[in-house]
Amino acid sequence: MSPPSHSLMSSHKCMIKAYFFHSIITILCFLNTSSPSYGQEDKQYSTCNSSYTCGNIQNISFPFWGGDRPQECGLPQFELACEANQDPLIHIDGHNFRVLDINGDNQTMRIARNDLEDDICPDRLGNTSFNDPLLRYGPDFGILILFYACPFDIPSESKKFTFSCNNTGESSHGFYPDQSFISFWGPKYGSCERNVIVPVLLTAFKRFQDQGSTKILELLKQGFDVVYNKSVLCLACERSGGLCWSETDFAEPSCLCQDRTYSYNCGYRLLAQGNNRHISVKIAIGISSAGIGIILICYMIYWFVFKKSSATCLLLPKQRREHQNVEAFLRQYGSLAPKVYSYSDIRKMTNSLQEKLGQGGYGGVYKGNLNGRPVAVKILNSTKGNGEDFINEVASISRTSHVNIVTLLGFCFNGRERALIYEFMPNGSLDQHIYGEDSKLGWEKLYEIALGIARGLEYLHRGCNARILHFDIKPHNILLDEDFCPKISDFGLAKLCLQKESMISMLEARGTIGYIAPEVFSRNFGGVSHKSDVYSYGMMVLEMVGGRRNYSAERSHHSEIYFPRWAYQRLVTAEDLNIQCIKTKEDEEIAKKMILVGLWCIQTDPSQRPPMSKAIEMLEGNLEAIQFPPKPFICSPSRSEGSSMIPLGKPTKPFVYSSSSSTLDSTEHLVI
């Protein structure tokens, strides 16, 4: 008989080790369930532990509140307005949405714009924008763009895609484009006064797209899916038997347990509170201490018997694959790979995550100290993605070495604990410096920042062995050092492609609407390439200039003004730009130069956009040498009360693209 194969023996050993480990888990579960209760549930725990009904929806629980449910039982941004036999309403970024359904199991809700329920021509037009990091679009997601006040006649064969609005007393035409419509509306869409982006269910759109505008309201009434993410702290709290609740308006909720409220999870930092503590608490402490002792003994036995090499056997298959990806990455890059740190190292260098620098959809950023050097540590949410974005960011940025690219100093990948260690940028991100009268950056410094970002992007695009496409260029992802030298950061959505590839295939949308190039979500505009980053750069440069515009001099409601269109008209008519802080002729020349470069970069046709090398040439050259760009069609985001950016997140499966083509497949995506 032949000896068993090495892989079979390895698999058998792994099963034995996993069995040993899960036996320990079983003992722990027994200890946990046999521990005495901390006392009767108090009124708060009882209230928040029960689900409730709001309007037409039943069995609603955390993070929602409203109606009969107090605010502390949910998160502040998830308030529901309840009315009997009606859909609940939720307010998100300046708009009211009808809540059609809530699925607590997969943490999704289906919502629909309330202002578009009965009328496709509301009095106030505005894009749907989600700036809350706890919200992202569901997988069945598409984009519908509605065009309003278009001063041209529609061909008779396309009349079914049109509608009329009479809000101002005068009838005006509007339409939504279908795929066959592009040959007509392509050259003319820039003349429409307004356009609005509305998310829809992609499957529903495919059913209705050929039936014309009479079905638009029916499509909009069906709404779209939104995934609401609980924070990592909430997940830890619930697993310990507690309930997340917002005792205050702080971003991070507390953990409400049967005996009291804890910072993170039930039993965390258990402290006696006077002499009125139940004897059961003391018993619980004793049993817990004994349980901890048993855990430590079992762990020591396991460690010395099976050695550290067996650690991957304890992981779930998905986690094992992720660790294998990390190991493959480390083997591939060898000594060039960033240093790997343990999570205990991360805790030490950040002083237990003491100083928080910022928060995003990915997680939080904390200030740390690495061998006397200040660093920024990005702690990633374990619920975000499947590890691919993490490896993608590490792999992409490890290929770079440029003064305008942020430096990755190391990372931590330990199961669900993931962190990235970057050089510390004392002046934060660009978005903190470009808006309003308080900005202390002069026009010369703004110009230097725009030029530095362009050089960093040009470096990524020309590369050595492969191009790096960033796909998320925006002010928030540009960091500034002590001298305000810009550095491109956040490569989580980046994509590597060979130098010879002019177009790339994509399985999901990447980026932030408002900065995302049109071709990324519709093949009607061309294929996805490095020119998609050029578009994002152009929008960002225009944002840098537009953040200083004197809105009050023109209209009290500055949310109704879209800067790129406004700036284009000003340059065409040679009017004064009326931008704050322009004091000299040199300042005005810089502003005009940045606007012209930005307008070239946001051309609808990717082939008309300059490569980054040409953008640098225009920025460094004379203003008179820059040709006047064609008027670009721009999806004008109507800013409700703040940013109009729509974070796409990363869908769990392809929703508009075909992976079988080197360019985007027009039969597989939502036509806009």
Short mmCIF file of C-alpha atoms in Angstrom, two decimals, residues 125-127 144-150 175 189 191-198 634-638:
data_model
loop_
_atom_site.label_atom_id
_atom_site.label_comp_id
_atom_site.label_asym_id
_atom_site.label_seq_id
_atom_site.Cartn_x
_atom_site.Cartn_y
_atom_site.Cartn_z
CA LEU A 125 -34.41 69.18 -8.32
CA GLY A 126 -31.58 67.38 -6.59
CA ASN A 127 -29.40 64.31 -6.95
CA LEU A 144 -31.08 56.86 -14.34
CA ILE A 145 -30.34 60.40 -15.50
CA LEU A 146 -33.29 62.70 -16.17
CA PHE A 147 -32.70 65.78 -18.34
CA TYR A 148 -34.84 68.89 -17.84
CA ALA A 149 -35.55 72.06 -19.86
CA CYS A 150 -33.94 70.93 -23.11
CA PHE A 175 -36.23 63.26 -21.51
CA TYR A 189 -27.37 67.15 -24.13
CA SER A 191 -27.78 72.51 -23.71
CA CYS A 192 -30.31 71.10 -21.22
CA GLU A 193 -30.54 73.35 -18.18
CA ARG A 194 -30.60 70.64 -15.54
CA ASN A 195 -30.12 66.91 -15.12
CA VAL A 196 -30.73 64.75 -12.09
CA ILE A 197 -29.18 61.43 -11.09
CA VAL A 198 -31.60 58.95 -9.55
CA ILE A 634 -21.75 67.55 -17.29
CA CYS A 635 -23.97 65.58 -14.94
CA SER A 636 -24.69 68.57 -12.76
CA PRO A 637 -24.94 67.47 -9.17
CA SER A 638 -27.41 69.63 -7.30
#
